[in-house]
XYZ file of C-alpha atoms in Angstrom:
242
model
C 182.181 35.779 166.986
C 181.936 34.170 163.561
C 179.221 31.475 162.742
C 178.748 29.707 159.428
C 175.477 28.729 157.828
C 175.459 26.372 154.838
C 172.499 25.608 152.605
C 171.825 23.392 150.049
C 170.862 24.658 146.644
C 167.997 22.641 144.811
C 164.932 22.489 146.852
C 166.895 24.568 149.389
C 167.598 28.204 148.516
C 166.069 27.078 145.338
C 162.181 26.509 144.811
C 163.391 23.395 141.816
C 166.425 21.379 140.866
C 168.694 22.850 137.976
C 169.563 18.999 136.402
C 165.485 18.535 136.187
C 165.437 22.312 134.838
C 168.647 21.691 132.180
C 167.462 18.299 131.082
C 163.698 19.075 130.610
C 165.256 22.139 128.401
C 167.069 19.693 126.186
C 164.760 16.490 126.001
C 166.836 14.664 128.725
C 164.320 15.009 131.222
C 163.495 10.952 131.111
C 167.011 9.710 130.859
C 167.943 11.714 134.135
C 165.282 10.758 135.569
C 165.853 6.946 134.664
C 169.044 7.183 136.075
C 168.088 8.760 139.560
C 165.535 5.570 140.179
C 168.192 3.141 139.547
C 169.115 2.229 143.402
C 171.798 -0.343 142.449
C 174.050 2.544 141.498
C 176.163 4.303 144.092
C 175.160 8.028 144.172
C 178.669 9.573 142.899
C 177.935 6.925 139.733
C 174.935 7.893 138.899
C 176.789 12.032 139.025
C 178.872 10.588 136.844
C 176.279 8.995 134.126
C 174.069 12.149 134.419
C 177.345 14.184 133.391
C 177.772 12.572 130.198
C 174.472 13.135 128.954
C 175.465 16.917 129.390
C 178.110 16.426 126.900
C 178.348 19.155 124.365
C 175.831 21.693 126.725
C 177.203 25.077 126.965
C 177.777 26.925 130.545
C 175.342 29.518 128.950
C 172.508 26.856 129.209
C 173.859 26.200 132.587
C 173.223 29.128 133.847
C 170.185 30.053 131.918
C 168.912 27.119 133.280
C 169.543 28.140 136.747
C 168.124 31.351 136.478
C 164.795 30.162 135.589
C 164.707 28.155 138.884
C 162.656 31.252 141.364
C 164.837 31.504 144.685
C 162.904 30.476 147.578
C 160.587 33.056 149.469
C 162.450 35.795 151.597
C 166.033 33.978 150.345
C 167.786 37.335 149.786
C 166.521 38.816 153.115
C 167.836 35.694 155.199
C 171.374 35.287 154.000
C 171.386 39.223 154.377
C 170.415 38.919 157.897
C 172.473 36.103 158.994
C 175.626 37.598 157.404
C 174.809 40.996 159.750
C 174.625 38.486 162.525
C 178.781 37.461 161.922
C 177.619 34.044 159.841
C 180.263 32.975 157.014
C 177.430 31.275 154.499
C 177.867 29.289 151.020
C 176.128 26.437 149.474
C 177.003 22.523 149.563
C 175.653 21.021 146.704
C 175.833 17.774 144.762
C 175.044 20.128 141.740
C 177.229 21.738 139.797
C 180.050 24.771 140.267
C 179.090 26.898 137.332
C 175.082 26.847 138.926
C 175.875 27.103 142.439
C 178.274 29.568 142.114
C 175.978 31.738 139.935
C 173.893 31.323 142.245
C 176.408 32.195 145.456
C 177.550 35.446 143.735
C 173.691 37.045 143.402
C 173.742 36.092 147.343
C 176.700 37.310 148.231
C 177.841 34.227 149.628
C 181.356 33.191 151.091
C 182.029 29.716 149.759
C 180.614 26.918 147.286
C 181.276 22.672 147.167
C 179.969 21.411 144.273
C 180.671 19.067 141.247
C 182.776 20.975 139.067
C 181.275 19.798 135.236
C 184.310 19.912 133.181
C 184.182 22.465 130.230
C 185.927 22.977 127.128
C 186.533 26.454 125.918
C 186.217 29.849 127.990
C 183.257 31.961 129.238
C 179.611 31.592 128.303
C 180.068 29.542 125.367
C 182.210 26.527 126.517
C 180.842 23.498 125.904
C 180.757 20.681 128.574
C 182.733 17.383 128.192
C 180.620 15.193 129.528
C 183.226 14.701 132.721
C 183.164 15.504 136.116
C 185.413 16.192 138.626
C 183.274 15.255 141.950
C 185.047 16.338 145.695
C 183.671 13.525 147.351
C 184.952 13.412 150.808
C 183.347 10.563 152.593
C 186.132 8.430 152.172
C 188.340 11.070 154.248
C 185.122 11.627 156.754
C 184.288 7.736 157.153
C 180.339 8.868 156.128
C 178.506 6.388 154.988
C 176.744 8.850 152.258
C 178.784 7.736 149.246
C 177.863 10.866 147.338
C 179.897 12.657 144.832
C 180.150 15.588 147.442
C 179.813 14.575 150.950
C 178.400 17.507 152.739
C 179.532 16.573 156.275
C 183.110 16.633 155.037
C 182.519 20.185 152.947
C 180.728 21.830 155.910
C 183.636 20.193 158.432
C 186.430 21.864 155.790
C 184.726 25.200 155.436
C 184.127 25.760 159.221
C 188.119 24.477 159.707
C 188.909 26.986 156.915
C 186.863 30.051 158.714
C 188.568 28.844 162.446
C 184.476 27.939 163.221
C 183.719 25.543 165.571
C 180.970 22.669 164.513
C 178.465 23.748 167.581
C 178.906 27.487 165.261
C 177.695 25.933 162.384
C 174.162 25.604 160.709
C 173.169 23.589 158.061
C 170.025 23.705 156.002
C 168.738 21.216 153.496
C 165.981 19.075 151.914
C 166.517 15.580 150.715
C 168.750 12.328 151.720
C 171.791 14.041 150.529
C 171.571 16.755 153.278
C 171.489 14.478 156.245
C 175.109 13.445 157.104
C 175.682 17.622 157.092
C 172.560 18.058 159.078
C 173.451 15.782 161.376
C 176.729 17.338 161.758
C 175.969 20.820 162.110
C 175.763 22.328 165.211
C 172.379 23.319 164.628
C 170.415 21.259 161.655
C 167.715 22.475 160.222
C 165.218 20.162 157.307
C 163.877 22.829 154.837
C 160.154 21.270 153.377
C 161.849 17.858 153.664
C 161.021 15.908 150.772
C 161.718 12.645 152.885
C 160.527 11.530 156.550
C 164.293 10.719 157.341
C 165.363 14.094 156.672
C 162.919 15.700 159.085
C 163.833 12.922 161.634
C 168.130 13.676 160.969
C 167.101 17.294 161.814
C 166.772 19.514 165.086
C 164.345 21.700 163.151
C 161.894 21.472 160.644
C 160.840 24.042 158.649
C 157.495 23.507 156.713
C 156.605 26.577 155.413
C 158.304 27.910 152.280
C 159.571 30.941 154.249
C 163.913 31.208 154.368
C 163.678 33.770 157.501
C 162.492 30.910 159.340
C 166.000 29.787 159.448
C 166.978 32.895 160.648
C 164.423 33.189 163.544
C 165.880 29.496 164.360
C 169.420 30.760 164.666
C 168.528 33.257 166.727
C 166.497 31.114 169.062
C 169.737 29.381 168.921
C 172.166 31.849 169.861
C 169.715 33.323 172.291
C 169.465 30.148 174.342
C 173.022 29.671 173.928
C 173.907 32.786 175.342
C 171.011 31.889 178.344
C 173.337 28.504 179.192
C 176.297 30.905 179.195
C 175.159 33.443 181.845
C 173.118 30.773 184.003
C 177.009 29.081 184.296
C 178.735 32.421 184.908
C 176.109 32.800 187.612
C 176.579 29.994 189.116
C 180.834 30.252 189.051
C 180.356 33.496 190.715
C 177.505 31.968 193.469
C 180.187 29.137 193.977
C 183.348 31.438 195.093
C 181.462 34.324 196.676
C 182.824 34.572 199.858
């Protein structure tokens, strides 16, 4: 039976964060960073701010950018193993399309939510606009996140779009943008939480830079699921034996 396991990108499947990695490549590294601080701003404004300093980048830097950021330790191995184990996977991040999906294709992933930075031109050498066109989704969810992708809503579309139920679902992530899909997911797991509420929204924490660790979790998982479903069947059959 199908599962679905969705991971966050930066900090996540990857060891840094491609907007510190783009904007330290083109002097921008202090205005981003000025911008993230600023906790008067709702999150999806601040997406929106950080996009126009991109303005004239091309998706060449983009992904450049994103391939210098090293994939976490054993990354490769533990999609691989949870996609032999029937789990739909893809990443829901609050970065960009043209990194996360870069980075979905060398995984072999299924599906991607991201902010999709608006580009003009084709291939490698279009030049971003400086807009963005965010998903969002917490107004549809009523989440209280307010980011410019809402991961609860992307991980409840994805598993309605693979016929998954939410107790099938796994969710992996890092920071305060991670929690409303932790929370969500059947099983939520905090990757080296950067924050104490992350580790505190999750069922799991993992603290050792080590992806399989997710995978030994789902398995745990299914195997104690699967313990619940005999002990019941057991019990049926005990209660109408003759």
């Amino acid at each position: 039976m199908t599962r679905l396991a969705a991971f966050d990108m930066d900090g996540t499947l990857l060891s840094g964060r491609l907007v510190f990695a783009l904007s330290e490549g083109l002097g921008l590294g202090g205005k981003v960073r000025a911008l993230q601080e600023r906790n008067n701003l709702p999150n999806f404004v601040k997406t929106e701010m950080i996009a126009a300093l991109f303005a004239g980048v091309k998706r060449s830097d983009i992904e450049s950018a994103v391939e210098s950021i090293p994939l976490a330790a054993n990354c490769e191995k533990a999609v691989r193993a949870l996609q032999e184990r029937g789990f739909k996977t893809g990443i829901i991040s609050d970065s960009y399309t043209a990194a996360a999906g870069a980075v979905a294709r060398r995984l072999g992933m299924d599906f991607v939510s991201a902010n999709d930075l608006e580009f003009a031109g084709d291939g490698s050498n279009a030049v971003a606009t400086g807009r963005v066109r965010m998903p969002l989704g917490w107004e549809q969810a009523g989440c209280d996140c307010q980011l410019s992708v809402c991961k609860r809503f992307h991980l409840e579309k994805h598993a309605r779009e693979y016929c998954v139920s939410l107790a099938r679902t796994l969710a992996v992530g890092d920071t305060r943008s991670d929690i409303c899909m932790i929370r969500r997911a059947g099983l939520g797991i905090a990757f080296m939480p950067k924050d104490d509420d992350v580790a505190r929204a999750a069922a799991h924490v993992i603290r050792t830079p080590d992806m399989m660790q997710v995978v030994r979790l789902a398995d745990d998982a299914a195997a104690a699921a699967a313990g619940i479903a005999a002990a019941g069947t057991t019990t049926t059959a005990a209660g109408t034996a003759p």
